[in-house]
mmCIF file of C-alpha atoms in Angstrom:
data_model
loop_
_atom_site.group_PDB
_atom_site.id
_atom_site.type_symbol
_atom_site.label_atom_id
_atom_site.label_comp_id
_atom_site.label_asym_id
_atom_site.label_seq_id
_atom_site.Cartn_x
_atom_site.Cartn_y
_atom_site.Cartn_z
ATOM 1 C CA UNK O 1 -33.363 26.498 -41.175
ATOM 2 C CA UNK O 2 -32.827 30.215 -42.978
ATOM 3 C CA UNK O 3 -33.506 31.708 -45.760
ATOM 4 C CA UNK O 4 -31.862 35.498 -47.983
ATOM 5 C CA UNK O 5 -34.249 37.321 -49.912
ATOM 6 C CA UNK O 6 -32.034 40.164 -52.063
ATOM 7 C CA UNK O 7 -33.728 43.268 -50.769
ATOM 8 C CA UNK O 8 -31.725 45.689 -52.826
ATOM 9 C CA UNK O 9 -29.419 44.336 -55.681
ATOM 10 C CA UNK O 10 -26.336 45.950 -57.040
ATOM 11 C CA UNK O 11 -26.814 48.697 -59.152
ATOM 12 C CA UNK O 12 -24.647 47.490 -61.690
ATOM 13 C CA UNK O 13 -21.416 45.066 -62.122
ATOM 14 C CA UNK O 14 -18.344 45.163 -61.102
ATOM 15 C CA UNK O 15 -16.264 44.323 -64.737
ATOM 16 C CA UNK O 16 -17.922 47.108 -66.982
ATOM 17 C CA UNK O 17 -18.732 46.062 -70.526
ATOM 18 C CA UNK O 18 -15.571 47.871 -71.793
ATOM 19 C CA UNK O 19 -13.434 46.238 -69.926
ATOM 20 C CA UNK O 20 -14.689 43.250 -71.102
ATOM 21 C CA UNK O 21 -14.427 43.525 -75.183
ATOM 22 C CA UNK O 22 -11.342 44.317 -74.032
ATOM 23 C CA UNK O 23 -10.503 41.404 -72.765
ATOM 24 C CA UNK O 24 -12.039 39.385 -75.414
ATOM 25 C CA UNK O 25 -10.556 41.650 -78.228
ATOM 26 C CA UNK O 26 -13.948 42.845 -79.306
ATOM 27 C CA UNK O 27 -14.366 46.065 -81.297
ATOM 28 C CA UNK O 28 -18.108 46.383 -82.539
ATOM 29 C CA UNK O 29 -20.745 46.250 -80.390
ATOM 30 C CA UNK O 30 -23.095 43.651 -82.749
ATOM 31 C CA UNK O 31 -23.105 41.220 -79.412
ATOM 32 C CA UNK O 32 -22.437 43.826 -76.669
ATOM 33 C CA UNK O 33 -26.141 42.754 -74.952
ATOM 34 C CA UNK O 34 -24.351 38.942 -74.946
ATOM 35 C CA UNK O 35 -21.258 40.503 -73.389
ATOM 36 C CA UNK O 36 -23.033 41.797 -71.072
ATOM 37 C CA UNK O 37 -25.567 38.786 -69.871
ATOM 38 C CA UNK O 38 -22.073 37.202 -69.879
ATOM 39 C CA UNK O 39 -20.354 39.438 -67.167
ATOM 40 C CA UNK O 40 -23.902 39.499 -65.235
ATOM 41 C CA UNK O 41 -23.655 35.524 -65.131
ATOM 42 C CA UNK O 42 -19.757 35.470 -64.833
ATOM 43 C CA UNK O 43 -20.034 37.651 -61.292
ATOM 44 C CA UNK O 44 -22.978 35.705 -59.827
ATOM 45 C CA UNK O 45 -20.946 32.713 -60.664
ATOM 46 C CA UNK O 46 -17.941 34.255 -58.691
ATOM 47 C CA UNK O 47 -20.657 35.177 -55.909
ATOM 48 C CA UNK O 48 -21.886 31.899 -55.567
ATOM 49 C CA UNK O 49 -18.502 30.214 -55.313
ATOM 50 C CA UNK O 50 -17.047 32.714 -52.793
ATOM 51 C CA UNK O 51 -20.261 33.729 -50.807
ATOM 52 C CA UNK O 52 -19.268 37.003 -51.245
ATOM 53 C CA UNK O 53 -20.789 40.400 -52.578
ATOM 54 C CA UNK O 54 -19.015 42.313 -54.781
ATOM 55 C CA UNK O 55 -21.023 45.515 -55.531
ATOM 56 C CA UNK O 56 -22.971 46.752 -52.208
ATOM 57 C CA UNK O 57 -26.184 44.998 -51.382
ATOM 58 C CA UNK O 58 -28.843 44.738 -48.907
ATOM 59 C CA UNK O 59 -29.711 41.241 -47.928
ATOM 60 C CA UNK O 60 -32.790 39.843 -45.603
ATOM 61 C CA UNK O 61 -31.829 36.571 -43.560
ATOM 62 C CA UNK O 62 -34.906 34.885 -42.456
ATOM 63 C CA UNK O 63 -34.987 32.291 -39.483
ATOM 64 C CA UNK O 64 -37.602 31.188 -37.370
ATOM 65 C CA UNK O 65 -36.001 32.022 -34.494
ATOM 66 C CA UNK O 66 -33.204 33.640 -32.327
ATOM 67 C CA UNK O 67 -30.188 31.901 -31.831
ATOM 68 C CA UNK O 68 -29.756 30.158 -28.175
ATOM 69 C CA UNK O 69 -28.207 28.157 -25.946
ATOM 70 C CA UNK O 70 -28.629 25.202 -24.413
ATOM 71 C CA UNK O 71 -27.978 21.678 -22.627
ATOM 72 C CA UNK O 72 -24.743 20.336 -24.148
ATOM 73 C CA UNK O 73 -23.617 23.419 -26.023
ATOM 74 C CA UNK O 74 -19.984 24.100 -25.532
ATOM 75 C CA UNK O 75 -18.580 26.443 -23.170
ATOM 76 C CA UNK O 76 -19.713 30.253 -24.857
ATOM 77 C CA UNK O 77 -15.633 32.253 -24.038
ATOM 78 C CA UNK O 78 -13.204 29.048 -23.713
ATOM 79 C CA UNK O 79 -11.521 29.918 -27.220
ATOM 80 C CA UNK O 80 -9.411 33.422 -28.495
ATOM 81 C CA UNK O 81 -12.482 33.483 -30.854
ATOM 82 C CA UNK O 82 -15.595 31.941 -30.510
ATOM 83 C CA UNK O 83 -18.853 31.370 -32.054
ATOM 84 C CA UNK O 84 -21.136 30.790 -28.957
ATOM 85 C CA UNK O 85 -24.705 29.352 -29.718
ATOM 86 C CA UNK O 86 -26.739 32.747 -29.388
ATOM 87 C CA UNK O 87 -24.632 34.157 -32.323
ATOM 88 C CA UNK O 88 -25.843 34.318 -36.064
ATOM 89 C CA UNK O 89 -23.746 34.364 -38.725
ATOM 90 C CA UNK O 90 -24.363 36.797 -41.562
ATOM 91 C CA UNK O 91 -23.812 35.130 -44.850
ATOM 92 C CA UNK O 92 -22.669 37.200 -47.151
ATOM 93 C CA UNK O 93 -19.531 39.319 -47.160
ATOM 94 C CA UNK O 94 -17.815 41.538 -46.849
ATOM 95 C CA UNK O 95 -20.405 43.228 -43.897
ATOM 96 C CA UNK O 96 -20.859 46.668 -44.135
ATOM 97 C CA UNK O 97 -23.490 47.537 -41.541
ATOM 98 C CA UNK O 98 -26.669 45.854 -39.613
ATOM 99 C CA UNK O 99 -29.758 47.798 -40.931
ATOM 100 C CA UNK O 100 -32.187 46.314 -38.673
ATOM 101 C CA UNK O 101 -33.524 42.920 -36.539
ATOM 102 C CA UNK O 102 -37.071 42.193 -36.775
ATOM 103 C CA UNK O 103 -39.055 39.641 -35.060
ATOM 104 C CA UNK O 104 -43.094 39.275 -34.872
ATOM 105 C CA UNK O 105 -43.606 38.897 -31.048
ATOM 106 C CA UNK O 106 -46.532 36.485 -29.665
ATOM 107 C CA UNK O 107 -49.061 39.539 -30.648
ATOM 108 C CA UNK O 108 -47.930 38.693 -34.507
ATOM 109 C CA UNK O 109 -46.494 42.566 -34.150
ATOM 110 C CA UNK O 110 -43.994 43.216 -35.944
ATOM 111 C CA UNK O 111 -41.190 44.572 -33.206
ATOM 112 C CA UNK O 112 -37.199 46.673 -34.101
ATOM 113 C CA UNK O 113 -34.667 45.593 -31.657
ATOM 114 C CA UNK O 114 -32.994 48.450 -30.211
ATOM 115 C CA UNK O 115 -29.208 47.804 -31.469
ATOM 116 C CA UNK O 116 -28.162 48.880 -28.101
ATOM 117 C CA UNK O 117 -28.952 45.601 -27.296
ATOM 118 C CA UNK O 118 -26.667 43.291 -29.700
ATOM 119 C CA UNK O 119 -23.487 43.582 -31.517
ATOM 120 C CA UNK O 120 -22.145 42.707 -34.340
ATOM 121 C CA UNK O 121 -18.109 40.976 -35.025
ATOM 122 C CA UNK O 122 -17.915 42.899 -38.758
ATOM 123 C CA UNK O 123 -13.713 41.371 -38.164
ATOM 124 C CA UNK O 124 -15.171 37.934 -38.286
ATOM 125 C CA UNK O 125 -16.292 36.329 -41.662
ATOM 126 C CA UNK O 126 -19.448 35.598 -42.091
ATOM 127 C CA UNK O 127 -19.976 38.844 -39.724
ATOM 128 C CA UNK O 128 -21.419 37.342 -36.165
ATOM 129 C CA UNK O 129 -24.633 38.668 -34.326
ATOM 130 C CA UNK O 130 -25.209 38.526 -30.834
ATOM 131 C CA UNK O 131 -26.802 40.036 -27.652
ATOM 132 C CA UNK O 132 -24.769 42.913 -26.111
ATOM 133 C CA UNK O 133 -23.353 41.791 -22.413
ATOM 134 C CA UNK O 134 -26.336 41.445 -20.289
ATOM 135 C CA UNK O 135 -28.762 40.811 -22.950
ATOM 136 C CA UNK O 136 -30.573 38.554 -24.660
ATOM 137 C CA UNK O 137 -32.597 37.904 -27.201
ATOM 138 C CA UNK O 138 -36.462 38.223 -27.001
ATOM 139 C CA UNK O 139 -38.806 35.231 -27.252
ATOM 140 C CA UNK O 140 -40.424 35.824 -31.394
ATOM 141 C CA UNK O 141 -43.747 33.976 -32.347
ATOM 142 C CA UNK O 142 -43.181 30.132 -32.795
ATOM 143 C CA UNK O 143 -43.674 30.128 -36.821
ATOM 144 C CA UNK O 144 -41.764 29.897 -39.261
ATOM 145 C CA UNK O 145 -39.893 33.073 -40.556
ATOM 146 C CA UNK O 146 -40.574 35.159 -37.283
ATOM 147 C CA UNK O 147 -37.040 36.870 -37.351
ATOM 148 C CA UNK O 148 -35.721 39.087 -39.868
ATOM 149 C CA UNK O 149 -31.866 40.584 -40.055
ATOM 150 C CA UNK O 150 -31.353 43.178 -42.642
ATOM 151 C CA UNK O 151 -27.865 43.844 -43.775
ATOM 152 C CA UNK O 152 -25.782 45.682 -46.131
ATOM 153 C CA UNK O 153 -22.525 43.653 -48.014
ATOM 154 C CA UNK O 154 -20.288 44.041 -50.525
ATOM 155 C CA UNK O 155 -16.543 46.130 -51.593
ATOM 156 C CA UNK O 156 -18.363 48.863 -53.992
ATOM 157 C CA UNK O 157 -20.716 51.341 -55.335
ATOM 158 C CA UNK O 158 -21.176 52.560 -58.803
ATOM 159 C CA UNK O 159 -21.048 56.460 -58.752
ATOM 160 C CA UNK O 160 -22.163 59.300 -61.245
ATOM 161 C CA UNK O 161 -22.515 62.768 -62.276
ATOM 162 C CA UNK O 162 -19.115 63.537 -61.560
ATOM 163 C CA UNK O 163 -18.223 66.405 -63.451
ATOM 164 C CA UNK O 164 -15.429 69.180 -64.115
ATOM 165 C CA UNK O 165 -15.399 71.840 -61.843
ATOM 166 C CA UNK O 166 -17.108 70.246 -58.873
ATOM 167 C CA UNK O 167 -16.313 68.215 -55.624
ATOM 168 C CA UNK O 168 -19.335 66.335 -55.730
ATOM 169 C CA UNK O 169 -20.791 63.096 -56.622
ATOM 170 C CA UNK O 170 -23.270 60.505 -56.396
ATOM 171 C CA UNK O 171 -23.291 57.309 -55.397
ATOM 172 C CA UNK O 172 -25.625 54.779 -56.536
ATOM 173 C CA UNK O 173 -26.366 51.618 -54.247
ATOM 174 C CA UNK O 174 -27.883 50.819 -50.619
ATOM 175 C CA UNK O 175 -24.264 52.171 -48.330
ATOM 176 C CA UNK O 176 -23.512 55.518 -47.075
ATOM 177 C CA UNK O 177 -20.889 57.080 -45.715
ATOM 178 C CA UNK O 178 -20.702 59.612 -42.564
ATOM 179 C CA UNK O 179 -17.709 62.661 -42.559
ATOM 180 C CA UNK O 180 -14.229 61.314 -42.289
ATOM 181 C CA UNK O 181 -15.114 57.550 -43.395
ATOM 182 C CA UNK O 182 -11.855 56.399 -45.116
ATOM 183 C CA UNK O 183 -12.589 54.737 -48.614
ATOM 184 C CA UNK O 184 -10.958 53.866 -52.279
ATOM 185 C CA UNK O 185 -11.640 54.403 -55.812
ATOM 186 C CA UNK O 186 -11.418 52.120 -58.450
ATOM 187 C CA UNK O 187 -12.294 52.444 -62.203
ATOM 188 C CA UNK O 188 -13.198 49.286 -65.146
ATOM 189 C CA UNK O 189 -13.068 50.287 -68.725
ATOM 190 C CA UNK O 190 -11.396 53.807 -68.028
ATOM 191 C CA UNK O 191 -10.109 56.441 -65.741
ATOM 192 C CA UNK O 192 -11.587 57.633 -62.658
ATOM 193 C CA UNK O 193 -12.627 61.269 -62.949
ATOM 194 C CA UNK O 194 -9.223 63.371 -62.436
ATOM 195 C CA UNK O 195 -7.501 63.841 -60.060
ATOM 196 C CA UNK O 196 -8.894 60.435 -58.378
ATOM 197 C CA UNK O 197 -6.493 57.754 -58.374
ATOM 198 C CA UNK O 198 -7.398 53.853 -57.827
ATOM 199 C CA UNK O 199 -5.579 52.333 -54.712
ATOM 200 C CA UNK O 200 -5.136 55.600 -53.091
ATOM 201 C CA UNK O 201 -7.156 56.070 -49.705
ATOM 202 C CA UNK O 202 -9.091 59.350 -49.275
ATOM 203 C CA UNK O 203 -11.588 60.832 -46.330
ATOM 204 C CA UNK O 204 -15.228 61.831 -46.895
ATOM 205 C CA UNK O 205 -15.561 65.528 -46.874
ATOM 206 C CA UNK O 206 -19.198 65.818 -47.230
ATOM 207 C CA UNK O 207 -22.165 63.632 -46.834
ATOM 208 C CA UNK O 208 -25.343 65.045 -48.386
ATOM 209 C CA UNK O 209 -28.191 62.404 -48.750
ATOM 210 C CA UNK O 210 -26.135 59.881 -51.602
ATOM 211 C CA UNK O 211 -24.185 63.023 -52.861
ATOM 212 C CA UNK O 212 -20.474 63.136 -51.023
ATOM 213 C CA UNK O 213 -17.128 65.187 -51.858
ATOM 214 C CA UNK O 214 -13.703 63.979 -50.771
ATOM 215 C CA UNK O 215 -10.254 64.975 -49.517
ATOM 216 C CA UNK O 216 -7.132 63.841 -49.851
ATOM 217 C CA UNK O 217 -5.754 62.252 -45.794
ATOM 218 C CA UNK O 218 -4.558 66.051 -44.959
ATOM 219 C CA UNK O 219 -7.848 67.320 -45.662
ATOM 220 C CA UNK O 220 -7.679 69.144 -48.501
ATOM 221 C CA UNK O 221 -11.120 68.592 -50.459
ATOM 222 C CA UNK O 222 -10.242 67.534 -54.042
ATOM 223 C CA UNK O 223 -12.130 69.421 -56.718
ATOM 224 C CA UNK O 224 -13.022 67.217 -59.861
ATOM 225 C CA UNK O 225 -11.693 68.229 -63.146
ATOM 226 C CA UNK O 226 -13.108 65.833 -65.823
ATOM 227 C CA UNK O 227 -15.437 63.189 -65.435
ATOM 228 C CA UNK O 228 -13.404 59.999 -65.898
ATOM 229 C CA UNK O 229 -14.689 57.404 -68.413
ATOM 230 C CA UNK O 230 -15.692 53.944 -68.010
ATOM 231 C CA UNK O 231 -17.281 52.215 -64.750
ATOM 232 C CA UNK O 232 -16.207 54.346 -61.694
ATOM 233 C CA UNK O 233 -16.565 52.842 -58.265
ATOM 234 C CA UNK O 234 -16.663 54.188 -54.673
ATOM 235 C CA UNK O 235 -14.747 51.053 -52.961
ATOM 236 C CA UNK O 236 -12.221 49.057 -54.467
ATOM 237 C CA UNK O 237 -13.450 45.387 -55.807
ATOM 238 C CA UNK O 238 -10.539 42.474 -55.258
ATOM 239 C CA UNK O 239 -8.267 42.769 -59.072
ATOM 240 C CA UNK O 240 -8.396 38.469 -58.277
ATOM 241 C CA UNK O 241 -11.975 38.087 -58.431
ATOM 242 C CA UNK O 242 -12.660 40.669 -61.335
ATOM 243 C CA UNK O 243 -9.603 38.914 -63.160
ATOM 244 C CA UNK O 244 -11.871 35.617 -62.680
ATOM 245 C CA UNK O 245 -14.756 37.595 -63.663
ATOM 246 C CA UNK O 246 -13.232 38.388 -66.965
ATOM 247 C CA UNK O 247 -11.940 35.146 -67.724
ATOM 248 C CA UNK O 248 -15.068 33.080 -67.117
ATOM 249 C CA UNK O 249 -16.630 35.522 -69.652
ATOM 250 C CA UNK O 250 -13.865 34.690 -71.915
ATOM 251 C CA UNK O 251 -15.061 30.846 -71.620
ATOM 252 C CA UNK O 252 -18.688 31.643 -71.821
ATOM 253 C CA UNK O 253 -17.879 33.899 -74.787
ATOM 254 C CA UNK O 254 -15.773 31.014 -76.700
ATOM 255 C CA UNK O 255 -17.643 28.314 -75.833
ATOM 256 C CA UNK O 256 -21.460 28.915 -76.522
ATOM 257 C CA UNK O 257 -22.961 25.628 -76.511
ATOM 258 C CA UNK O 258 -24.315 23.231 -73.718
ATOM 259 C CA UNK O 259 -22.079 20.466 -75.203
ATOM 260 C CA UNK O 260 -18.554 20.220 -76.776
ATOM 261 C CA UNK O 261 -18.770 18.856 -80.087
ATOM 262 C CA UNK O 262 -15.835 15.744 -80.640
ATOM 263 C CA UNK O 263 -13.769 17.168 -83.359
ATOM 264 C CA UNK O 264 -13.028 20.140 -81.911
ATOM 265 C CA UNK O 265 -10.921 18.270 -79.396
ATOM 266 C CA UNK O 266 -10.633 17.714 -75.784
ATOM 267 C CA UNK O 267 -11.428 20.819 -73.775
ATOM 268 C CA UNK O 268 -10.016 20.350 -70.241
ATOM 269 C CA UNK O 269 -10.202 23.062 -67.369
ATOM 270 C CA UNK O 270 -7.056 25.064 -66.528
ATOM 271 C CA UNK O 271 -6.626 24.335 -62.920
ATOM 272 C CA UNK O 272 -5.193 27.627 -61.858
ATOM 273 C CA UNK O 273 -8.054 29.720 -62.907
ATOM 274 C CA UNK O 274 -10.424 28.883 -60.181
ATOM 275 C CA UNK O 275 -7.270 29.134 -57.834
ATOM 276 C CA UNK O 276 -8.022 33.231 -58.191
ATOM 277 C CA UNK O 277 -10.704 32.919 -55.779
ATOM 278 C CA UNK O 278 -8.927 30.613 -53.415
ATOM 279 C CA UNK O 279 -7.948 33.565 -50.952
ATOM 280 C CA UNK O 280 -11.913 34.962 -50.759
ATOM 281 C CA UNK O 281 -13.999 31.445 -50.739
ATOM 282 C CA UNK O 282 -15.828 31.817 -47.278
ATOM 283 C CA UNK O 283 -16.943 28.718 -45.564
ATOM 284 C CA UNK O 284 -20.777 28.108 -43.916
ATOM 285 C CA UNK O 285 -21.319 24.933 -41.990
#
């Protein structure tokens, strides 16, 4: 058995209230707090159904053990890609990076593995966990919730305090970056602060605790001349599941009540709309 605790949420959502009103042709703000509870609800909805994270994360599986083999387990290498009994899978995605594996030893101590000592398949998805070559894994306390694997998931970050003038600014959310990462911009309700441009790939330049600057792929470090407007995002969130996003708000939105009431009619599903998340739905046995 396992268990996720949410050890750092998203710091904010990836269809910004703008966006929305947009989308539902909204113009005051009289039920922008609804709008928002809406989009909150829509994205956990599209979370749930896809096992994925959309805005960066940090998640705590909890087992009661390592993974292992044993008598009648199936061969660990006989496949182009295989899940051999000592691996864990990581549920959510997309995986970003491995922040730690924890176990309480037969002292009750809590112990670190060294990640010399496993590695992680980020290509496979859910990500896969498993001793390094040589390895294994250590013997934890026989109780329940002795092992602990903290991770970081998801496509995005929120950032701020971009302003004219200056290459910098901050991100907002659990992921870093290191010098000459490659990453994307994408912007909700707005414009990404000038001269960014969604879709575009560009190369941290600096890395100063969660304040970065970037360059363009040649290397030239882009100076910022406005701030943008809207929702800006370091990371680019799938346009199919924030088109879902804004269309289950859309139904939420129209449709208030727990019931239908008869003489307003049959209201039937359209079947294509949960076909947007078709190409991200990850399966866990």
């Amino acid at each position: 058995m396992s268990s996720e605790i949410l050890i750092r949420p998203p710091a904010g959502e990836p269809v910004s209230l703008a966006e929305a009103k947009q989308h539902l042709r909204v113009t005051d703000s009289l039920q922008d707090s609804l709008i928002s509870m809406l989009i909150s609800n829509a994205r956990i909805a599209c979370e749930s159904k896809t096992r994925r994270q959309l805005l960066h994360a940090r998640w705590q599986l909890v087992t009661d053990r390592f993974p292992m083999s044993g008598v009648g387990t199936p061969l660990p290498f006989c496949d182009d890609i295989n899940l051999p009994a000592y691996a864990i899978r990581l549920p959510h995605a997309p995986f970003v990076d491995l922040q730690s594996v924890t176990y309480f030893d037969m002292s009750s101590t809590l112990q670190t593995m060294d990640p010399a000592t496993y590695t992680v398949n980020s290509a496979m998805e859910p990500a896969l966990v498993s001793p390094r070559f040589r390895q294994i894994w250590p013997i934890p306390l026989p109780q329940i919730g002795a092992v602990q694997w903290t991770y970081d998931a998801g496509y995005a970050s929120p950032i701020k305090n971009a302003v004219a003038g200056s290459a910098f600014f901050t991100v907002v959310g659990p992921v870093s970056w290191k010098v000459g990462d490659t990453t994307t911009f994408y912007n909700s309700g707005g414009a990404l602060p000038a001269p960014l441009q969604p879709n575009t790939p560009y190369l941290i330049a600096q890395a100063v605790g969660n304040e970065y600057s970037v360059s363009d792929m040649d290397g030239n470090t882009i100076t910022l001349t406005d701030g943008g407007s809207g929702a800006s995002f370091i990371g680019t969130v799938p346009e199919g599941l924030r088109h879902w996003i804004l269309l289950r708000v859309g139904s939420l939105y129209e449709n208030r009540e727990e019931v239908a009431i008869l003489n307003r009619g049959k209201v039937e599903e359209l079947p294509f709309v949960d076909g947007l998340l078709d190409p991200y739905r990850i399966s866990m046995p």
